[in-house]
Amino acid sequence: MADPKLHHYVPQFYLRRFTDSAERLWAWDKTSDRVFRTQPKAVAAESNFYQLPQLIEHGHNPLEMEKQFADLEGQVSAITGQWLDWVRSGHPGDSLPMPAVNREIISQFLALQSLRTADARAILVAFSALQHGYQAESEEDVRSLHAAVLWDDALISSYADRVSRCTWLFALNLTPSPFVTSDNPLAFRTSDNRAWVKPGNLGKDAYVVYPLAPDVIMYCYPDEGVWRNSNISRFDCRISPVLMTEGMVQSENSAQVFMASRFVISSQNSFSSEREFLKMIEEDPDVPPTVE
């Protein structure tokens, strides 16, 4: 079998969960305001995104990173597939079975997902230039810099440990409006629920918002800051007792507009509220994107 040339920084198994009845998804390019229908394999990917030719010099597979992601994604697909079944058939307050090994796998996946995207790569290159004066002179330099972060065991382990210690809460969306996702799907919200922030601006109180499917979303509340003394931990690995409203769904969807490099992705051809949110933050880019 030929090595894959199109490398996904958002997994195909995940994108397939946002397809319509014809197994196609709708993508809105926020940079050009263009909507098109496509297949999961055609978005959130770039040619040879994880290829590292320098590994050949040491006798290694230049696609080793892509292979490692594929192995992890197979496990995550099975685990989160069970979660979706349980949330959809469960009731508010129900607990989801969570073996320690599954929590470890998902924590690692979420840590890597936040760092593996094209947006994360661009931020990393800009940060390295600003803080360390490092100028990437070629695409291979950019890939190498990104790989150094993704293969930094201490960094990824520390990030994954923080995710693992979070309170994991799941909410079911029964409204006509689906959750959307994007080419940079892991979002971060301030503890007062007023703004979305990029990873570089994270405070201790920021929590993760991650849509798992059009009808299920996951929240990760950190074991620090304002959350440490709250009662949120009693909901760990439970279905939220709060019923989602369309307004709440639109609020969560605004995260994907803010986080997306280019593409916001949905199971429906309907992006009116997402367009309105983008217009709002473009009119005053110096103001943090509020989500009330």
mmCIF file of C-alpha atoms in Angstrom:
data_model
loop_
_atom_site.group_PDB
_atom_site.id
_atom_site.type_symbol
_atom_site.label_atom_id
_atom_site.label_comp_id
_atom_site.label_asym_id
_atom_site.label_seq_id
_atom_site.Cartn_x
_atom_site.Cartn_y
_atom_site.Cartn_z
ATOM 1 C CA MET A 1 0.000 0.000 0.000
ATOM 2 C CA ALA A 2 1.361 3.432 -0.919
ATOM 3 C CA ASP A 3 2.177 5.837 1.878
ATOM 4 C CA PRO A 4 -0.543 8.470 2.389
ATOM 5 C CA LYS A 5 0.415 11.854 0.972
ATOM 6 C CA LEU A 6 -2.506 13.808 2.428
ATOM 7 C CA HIS A 7 -1.985 13.990 6.178
ATOM 8 C CA HIS A 8 -4.899 14.974 8.398
ATOM 9 C CA TYR A 9 -4.269 17.179 11.403
ATOM 10 C CA VAL A 10 -7.917 16.599 12.364
ATOM 11 C CA PRO A 11 -8.627 12.839 12.147
ATOM 12 C CA GLN A 12 -10.920 11.478 9.463
ATOM 13 C CA PHE A 13 -12.795 9.285 11.954
ATOM 14 C CA TYR A 14 -13.709 12.464 13.812
ATOM 15 C CA LEU A 15 -14.740 14.404 10.716
ATOM 16 C CA ARG A 16 -16.944 11.511 9.553
ATOM 17 C CA ARG A 17 -19.099 12.080 12.629
ATOM 18 C CA PHE A 18 -20.112 15.457 11.219
ATOM 19 C CA THR A 19 -21.293 14.184 7.833
ATOM 20 C CA ASP A 20 -24.859 14.249 6.537
ATOM 21 C CA SER A 21 -26.974 11.281 5.410
ATOM 22 C CA ALA A 22 -24.957 11.076 2.179
ATOM 23 C CA GLU A 23 -21.682 10.865 4.147
ATOM 24 C CA ARG A 24 -20.658 14.329 3.035
ATOM 25 C CA LEU A 25 -19.968 17.321 5.210
ATOM 26 C CA TRP A 26 -20.500 21.010 4.669
ATOM 27 C CA ALA A 27 -17.541 23.337 4.998
ATOM 28 C CA TRP A 28 -17.624 27.103 5.275
ATOM 29 C CA ASP A 29 -14.376 28.839 4.337
ATOM 30 C CA LYS A 30 -14.473 31.842 6.649
ATOM 31 C CA THR A 31 -11.674 33.575 4.705
ATOM 32 C CA SER A 32 -13.650 33.697 1.449
ATOM 33 C CA ASP A 33 -17.208 33.208 2.763
ATOM 34 C CA ARG A 34 -17.604 30.185 0.502
ATOM 35 C CA VAL A 35 -19.642 27.097 1.426
ATOM 36 C CA PHE A 36 -19.034 23.776 -0.279
ATOM 37 C CA ARG A 37 -19.928 20.124 0.218
ATOM 38 C CA THR A 38 -17.077 17.665 0.456
ATOM 39 C CA GLN A 39 -15.735 14.422 1.897
ATOM 40 C CA PRO A 40 -13.960 14.096 5.258
ATOM 41 C CA LYS A 41 -10.726 13.137 3.515
ATOM 42 C CA ALA A 42 -10.592 16.472 1.691
ATOM 43 C CA VAL A 43 -10.446 18.967 4.591
ATOM 44 C CA ALA A 44 -8.240 19.665 7.634
ATOM 45 C CA ALA A 45 -5.316 18.088 5.806
ATOM 46 C CA GLU A 46 -2.205 19.042 3.851
ATOM 47 C CA SER A 47 0.128 17.107 1.595
ATOM 48 C CA ASN A 48 2.990 15.519 3.546
ATOM 49 C CA PHE A 49 2.155 17.626 6.603
ATOM 50 C CA TYR A 50 4.002 15.250 8.959
ATOM 51 C CA GLN A 51 6.663 13.947 6.583
ATOM 52 C CA LEU A 52 10.186 14.280 8.005
ATOM 53 C CA PRO A 53 12.766 13.422 5.300
ATOM 54 C CA GLN A 54 15.649 13.899 7.750
ATOM 55 C CA LEU A 55 14.603 10.679 9.529
ATOM 56 C CA ILE A 56 15.821 8.704 6.503
ATOM 57 C CA GLU A 57 19.400 9.663 7.380
ATOM 58 C CA HIS A 58 19.022 7.767 10.647
ATOM 59 C CA GLY A 59 17.313 4.758 9.139
ATOM 60 C CA HIS A 60 13.809 5.710 10.233
ATOM 61 C CA ASN A 61 10.527 6.002 8.390
ATOM 62 C CA PRO A 62 9.984 9.660 7.356
ATOM 63 C CA LEU A 63 6.270 9.116 7.997
ATOM 64 C CA GLU A 64 6.763 7.796 11.529
ATOM 65 C CA MET A 65 4.806 10.657 13.076
ATOM 66 C CA GLU A 66 1.842 10.108 10.740
ATOM 67 C CA LYS A 67 1.923 6.400 11.617
ATOM 68 C CA GLN A 68 1.936 7.151 15.356
ATOM 69 C CA PHE A 69 -1.064 9.451 14.986
ATOM 70 C CA ALA A 70 -2.943 6.774 13.017
ATOM 71 C CA ASP A 71 -2.309 4.185 15.740
ATOM 72 C CA LEU A 72 -3.566 6.529 18.468
ATOM 73 C CA GLU A 73 -6.600 7.580 16.437
ATOM 74 C CA GLY A 74 -7.742 3.966 16.069
ATOM 75 C CA GLN A 75 -7.947 3.638 19.835
ATOM 76 C CA VAL A 76 -9.611 7.019 20.295
ATOM 77 C CA SER A 77 -12.221 6.254 17.633
ATOM 78 C CA ALA A 78 -13.314 3.115 19.481
ATOM 79 C CA ILE A 79 -13.406 4.791 22.905
ATOM 80 C CA THR A 80 -15.285 7.908 21.836
ATOM 81 C CA GLY A 81 -17.648 5.816 19.709
ATOM 82 C CA GLN A 82 -18.738 4.081 22.905
ATOM 83 C CA TRP A 83 -19.122 7.435 24.601
ATOM 84 C CA LEU A 84 -21.495 8.639 21.898
ATOM 85 C CA ASP A 85 -23.652 5.529 22.276
ATOM 86 C CA TRP A 86 -23.793 5.931 26.055
ATOM 87 C CA VAL A 87 -24.594 9.649 26.001
ATOM 88 C CA ARG A 88 -27.298 9.229 23.368
ATOM 89 C CA SER A 89 -28.994 6.388 25.242
ATOM 90 C CA GLY A 90 -28.405 7.794 28.732
ATOM 91 C CA HIS A 91 -30.102 10.325 30.958
ATOM 92 C CA PRO A 92 -28.943 13.567 32.580
ATOM 93 C CA GLY A 93 -26.661 12.753 35.496
ATOM 94 C CA ASP A 94 -25.754 9.257 34.272
ATOM 95 C CA SER A 95 -22.134 8.228 34.683
ATOM 96 C CA LEU A 96 -19.986 6.989 31.788
ATOM 97 C CA PRO A 97 -17.646 4.056 32.481
ATOM 98 C CA MET A 98 -14.092 5.392 32.350
ATOM 99 C CA PRO A 99 -11.241 2.885 32.815
ATOM 100 C CA ALA A 100 -7.959 4.563 33.739
ATOM 101 C CA VAL A 101 -6.321 3.426 30.505
ATOM 102 C CA ASN A 102 -9.062 5.067 28.422
ATOM 103 C CA ARG A 103 -8.650 8.312 30.312
ATOM 104 C CA GLU A 104 -4.918 8.197 29.665
ATOM 105 C CA ILE A 105 -5.393 7.590 25.925
ATOM 106 C CA ILE A 106 -7.935 10.381 25.503
ATOM 107 C CA SER A 107 -5.853 12.813 27.547
ATOM 108 C CA GLN A 108 -2.858 12.208 25.305
ATOM 109 C CA PHE A 109 -5.024 12.568 22.203
ATOM 110 C CA LEU A 110 -6.510 15.899 23.334
ATOM 111 C CA ALA A 111 -3.086 17.254 24.269
ATOM 112 C CA LEU A 112 -1.744 16.339 20.840
ATOM 113 C CA GLN A 113 -4.846 17.541 18.989
ATOM 114 C CA SER A 114 -4.402 21.038 20.364
ATOM 115 C CA LEU A 115 -0.796 21.118 19.123
ATOM 116 C CA ARG A 116 -0.898 19.216 15.830
ATOM 117 C CA THR A 117 -2.980 21.524 13.630
ATOM 118 C CA ALA A 118 -1.892 23.968 10.951
ATOM 119 C CA ASP A 119 -2.929 26.828 13.225
ATOM 120 C CA ALA A 120 -0.763 25.498 16.053
ATOM 121 C CA ARG A 121 2.169 25.124 13.674
ATOM 122 C CA ALA A 122 1.854 28.718 12.506
ATOM 123 C CA ILE A 123 1.670 29.985 16.096
ATOM 124 C CA LEU A 124 4.746 27.929 17.011
ATOM 125 C CA VAL A 125 6.787 29.327 14.123
ATOM 126 C CA ALA A 126 5.772 32.895 14.971
ATOM 127 C CA PHE A 127 6.552 32.377 18.668
ATOM 128 C CA SER A 128 9.969 30.892 17.913
ATOM 129 C CA ALA A 129 10.835 33.835 15.704
ATOM 130 C CA LEU A 130 9.654 36.362 18.292
ATOM 131 C CA GLN A 131 11.130 34.777 21.405
ATOM 132 C CA HIS A 132 14.210 33.018 20.081
ATOM 133 C CA GLY A 133 14.966 34.730 16.771
ATOM 134 C CA TYR A 134 14.578 31.406 14.944
ATOM 135 C CA GLN A 135 13.727 31.852 11.280
ATOM 136 C CA ALA A 136 12.512 28.760 9.436
ATOM 137 C CA GLU A 137 14.081 28.899 5.978
ATOM 138 C CA SER A 138 12.174 26.011 4.407
ATOM 139 C CA GLU A 139 9.066 23.903 4.797
ATOM 140 C CA GLU A 140 11.300 21.131 6.130
ATOM 141 C CA ASP A 141 12.513 23.485 8.890
ATOM 142 C CA VAL A 142 8.905 24.245 9.815
ATOM 143 C CA ARG A 143 8.022 20.555 9.985
ATOM 144 C CA SER A 144 11.087 19.819 12.097
ATOM 145 C CA LEU A 145 10.229 22.572 14.559
ATOM 146 C CA HIS A 146 6.672 21.301 14.847
ATOM 147 C CA ALA A 147 7.841 17.692 15.253
ATOM 148 C CA ALA A 148 10.208 18.691 18.055
ATOM 149 C CA VAL A 149 7.209 19.940 20.034
ATOM 150 C CA LEU A 150 4.958 16.974 19.225
ATOM 151 C CA TRP A 151 7.738 14.539 20.185
ATOM 152 C CA ASP A 152 8.619 16.376 23.388
ATOM 153 C CA ASP A 153 7.601 13.656 25.852
ATOM 154 C CA ALA A 154 7.877 15.889 28.911
ATOM 155 C CA LEU A 155 5.704 18.601 27.353
ATOM 156 C CA ILE A 156 3.030 16.248 26.039
ATOM 157 C CA SER A 157 2.962 14.207 29.270
ATOM 158 C CA SER A 158 2.561 17.365 31.335
ATOM 159 C CA TYR A 159 -0.241 18.633 29.093
ATOM 160 C CA ALA A 160 -1.974 15.240 29.065
ATOM 161 C CA ASP A 161 -1.729 14.990 32.860
ATOM 162 C CA ARG A 162 -3.468 18.336 33.189
ATOM 163 C CA VAL A 163 -6.249 17.153 30.883
ATOM 164 C CA SER A 164 -6.579 13.872 32.788
ATOM 165 C CA ARG A 165 -7.047 15.728 36.077
ATOM 166 C CA CYS A 166 -9.868 17.799 34.611
ATOM 167 C CA THR A 167 -13.536 17.128 35.274
ATOM 168 C CA TRP A 168 -14.938 15.615 32.078
ATOM 169 C CA LEU A 169 -18.565 16.526 31.437
ATOM 170 C CA PHE A 170 -20.698 15.524 28.440
ATOM 171 C CA ALA A 171 -23.787 17.313 27.111
ATOM 172 C CA LEU A 172 -26.432 16.092 24.687
ATOM 173 C CA ASN A 173 -27.874 18.417 22.053
ATOM 174 C CA LEU A 174 -31.478 17.637 21.121
ATOM 175 C CA THR A 175 -32.134 20.939 19.344
ATOM 176 C CA PRO A 176 -32.495 21.277 15.542
ATOM 177 C CA SER A 177 -29.181 23.152 15.429
ATOM 178 C CA PRO A 178 -26.139 20.846 15.321
ATOM 179 C CA PHE A 179 -22.811 21.428 16.964
ATOM 180 C CA VAL A 180 -20.253 22.351 14.322
ATOM 181 C CA THR A 181 -16.532 21.686 14.328
ATOM 182 C CA SER A 182 -13.537 23.052 12.417
ATOM 183 C CA ASP A 183 -9.991 22.483 11.209
ATOM 184 C CA ASN A 184 -8.834 23.449 14.732
ATOM 185 C CA PRO A 185 -11.550 21.903 16.916
ATOM 186 C CA LEU A 186 -10.225 22.077 20.481
ATOM 187 C CA ALA A 187 -11.511 25.355 21.926
ATOM 188 C CA PHE A 188 -10.728 27.146 25.185
ATOM 189 C CA ARG A 189 -13.157 29.312 27.120
ATOM 190 C CA THR A 190 -12.567 31.652 30.035
ATOM 191 C CA SER A 191 -14.094 30.698 33.381
ATOM 192 C CA ASP A 192 -16.595 33.576 33.249
ATOM 193 C CA ASN A 193 -17.866 32.112 29.931
ATOM 194 C CA ARG A 194 -17.399 35.463 28.226
ATOM 195 C CA ALA A 195 -14.592 34.815 25.750
ATOM 196 C CA TRP A 196 -12.691 32.256 23.704
ATOM 197 C CA VAL A 197 -8.902 32.294 23.915
ATOM 198 C CA LYS A 198 -6.042 30.802 21.922
ATOM 199 C CA PRO A 199 -3.743 28.316 23.697
ATOM 200 C CA GLY A 200 -0.980 30.907 24.050
ATOM 201 C CA ASN A 201 -3.299 33.053 26.183
ATOM 202 C CA LEU A 202 -4.601 30.307 28.445
ATOM 203 C CA GLY A 203 -5.106 31.107 32.110
ATOM 204 C CA LYS A 204 -5.506 28.565 34.859
ATOM 205 C CA ASP A 205 -9.281 28.931 34.745
ATOM 206 C CA ALA A 206 -9.786 28.337 31.012
ATOM 207 C CA TYR A 207 -11.625 25.128 30.185
ATOM 208 C CA VAL A 208 -11.793 22.955 27.092
ATOM 209 C CA VAL A 209 -14.830 22.725 24.821
ATOM 210 C CA TYR A 210 -14.673 19.897 22.283
ATOM 211 C CA PRO A 211 -17.606 18.875 20.052
ATOM 212 C CA LEU A 212 -17.636 15.082 19.642
ATOM 213 C CA ALA A 213 -20.506 14.963 17.139
ATOM 214 C CA PRO A 214 -23.387 17.202 16.008
ATOM 215 C CA ASP A 215 -25.348 16.123 19.090
ATOM 216 C CA VAL A 216 -22.666 15.589 21.762
ATOM 217 C CA ILE A 217 -20.071 17.920 23.257
ATOM 218 C CA MET A 218 -17.331 17.403 25.847
ATOM 219 C CA TYR A 219 -16.122 19.865 28.471
ATOM 220 C CA CYS A 220 -12.883 19.586 30.474
ATOM 221 C CA TYR A 221 -12.779 21.772 33.589
ATOM 222 C CA PRO A 222 -9.295 22.134 35.138
ATOM 223 C CA ASP A 223 -8.540 21.140 38.709
ATOM 224 C CA GLU A 224 -7.249 24.621 39.503
ATOM 225 C CA GLY A 225 -8.309 28.244 39.675
ATOM 226 C CA VAL A 226 -11.967 28.942 40.343
ATOM 227 C CA TRP A 227 -12.907 25.353 39.532
ATOM 228 C CA ARG A 228 -10.875 23.830 42.383
ATOM 229 C CA ASN A 229 -13.310 25.042 45.044
ATOM 230 C CA SER A 230 -16.435 24.547 42.973
ATOM 231 C CA ASN A 231 -18.758 21.567 42.888
ATOM 232 C CA ILE A 232 -17.989 20.752 39.266
ATOM 233 C CA SER A 233 -15.860 17.702 40.139
ATOM 234 C CA ARG A 234 -18.934 15.750 41.220
ATOM 235 C CA PHE A 235 -20.007 15.677 37.567
ATOM 236 C CA ASP A 236 -16.827 13.971 36.365
ATOM 237 C CA CYS A 237 -17.588 11.529 33.527
ATOM 238 C CA ARG A 238 -21.296 12.284 33.695
ATOM 239 C CA ILE A 239 -23.956 13.492 31.309
ATOM 240 C CA SER A 240 -24.758 17.118 32.051
ATOM 241 C CA PRO A 241 -28.043 17.765 33.870
ATOM 242 C CA VAL A 242 -28.385 20.964 31.844
ATOM 243 C CA LEU A 243 -30.483 20.694 28.684
ATOM 244 C CA MET A 244 -28.925 22.477 25.706
ATOM 245 C CA THR A 245 -30.910 25.276 24.082
ATOM 246 C CA GLU A 246 -30.382 26.580 20.554
ATOM 247 C CA GLY A 247 -28.802 29.694 22.023
ATOM 248 C CA MET A 248 -26.334 27.566 23.971
ATOM 249 C CA VAL A 249 -25.506 25.536 20.870
ATOM 250 C CA GLN A 250 -24.843 28.700 18.860
ATOM 251 C CA SER A 251 -22.641 29.985 21.661
ATOM 252 C CA GLU A 252 -20.538 26.817 21.605
ATOM 253 C CA ASN A 253 -20.407 26.947 17.803
ATOM 254 C CA SER A 254 -18.914 30.425 17.945
ATOM 255 C CA ALA A 255 -15.792 28.775 19.370
ATOM 256 C CA GLN A 256 -15.199 26.963 16.090
ATOM 257 C CA VAL A 257 -15.422 30.236 14.166
ATOM 258 C CA PHE A 258 -12.811 31.766 16.453
ATOM 259 C CA MET A 259 -10.494 28.736 16.492
ATOM 260 C CA ALA A 260 -10.712 27.741 12.807
ATOM 261 C CA SER A 261 -7.766 28.446 10.556
ATOM 262 C CA ARG A 262 -10.139 28.477 7.585
ATOM 263 C CA PHE A 263 -12.885 25.881 7.656
ATOM 264 C CA VAL A 264 -15.911 25.562 9.905
ATOM 265 C CA ILE A 265 -17.523 22.159 9.362
ATOM 266 C CA SER A 266 -21.123 21.036 9.802
ATOM 267 C CA SER A 267 -23.585 18.303 8.954
ATOM 268 C CA GLN A 268 -25.938 21.011 7.639
ATOM 269 C CA ASN A 269 -25.634 23.801 5.093
ATOM 270 C CA SER A 270 -26.438 26.503 7.612
ATOM 271 C CA PHE A 271 -23.829 28.976 8.835
ATOM 272 C CA SER A 272 -25.840 32.148 9.467
ATOM 273 C CA SER A 273 -25.016 32.499 13.167
ATOM 274 C CA GLU A 274 -21.365 31.639 12.486
ATOM 275 C CA ARG A 275 -21.191 34.392 9.863
ATOM 276 C CA GLU A 276 -22.688 36.878 12.306
ATOM 277 C CA PHE A 277 -20.135 35.985 14.966
ATOM 278 C CA LEU A 278 -17.240 36.360 12.529
ATOM 279 C CA LYS A 279 -18.522 39.759 11.443
ATOM 280 C CA MET A 280 -18.695 40.856 15.077
ATOM 281 C CA ILE A 281 -15.108 39.933 15.906
ATOM 282 C CA GLU A 282 -13.803 41.342 12.616
ATOM 283 C CA GLU A 283 -15.391 44.717 13.324
ATOM 284 C CA ASP A 284 -13.304 45.099 16.475
ATOM 285 C CA PRO A 285 -10.395 42.596 16.497
ATOM 286 C CA ASP A 286 -8.828 44.176 19.611
ATOM 287 C CA VAL A 287 -11.779 43.158 21.752
ATOM 288 C CA PRO A 288 -11.780 39.539 23.046
ATOM 289 C CA PRO A 289 -14.475 37.525 21.251
ATOM 290 C CA THR A 290 -17.395 37.477 23.651
ATOM 291 C CA VAL A 291 -19.806 34.576 23.549
ATOM 292 C CA GLU A 292 -22.815 35.658 25.554
#
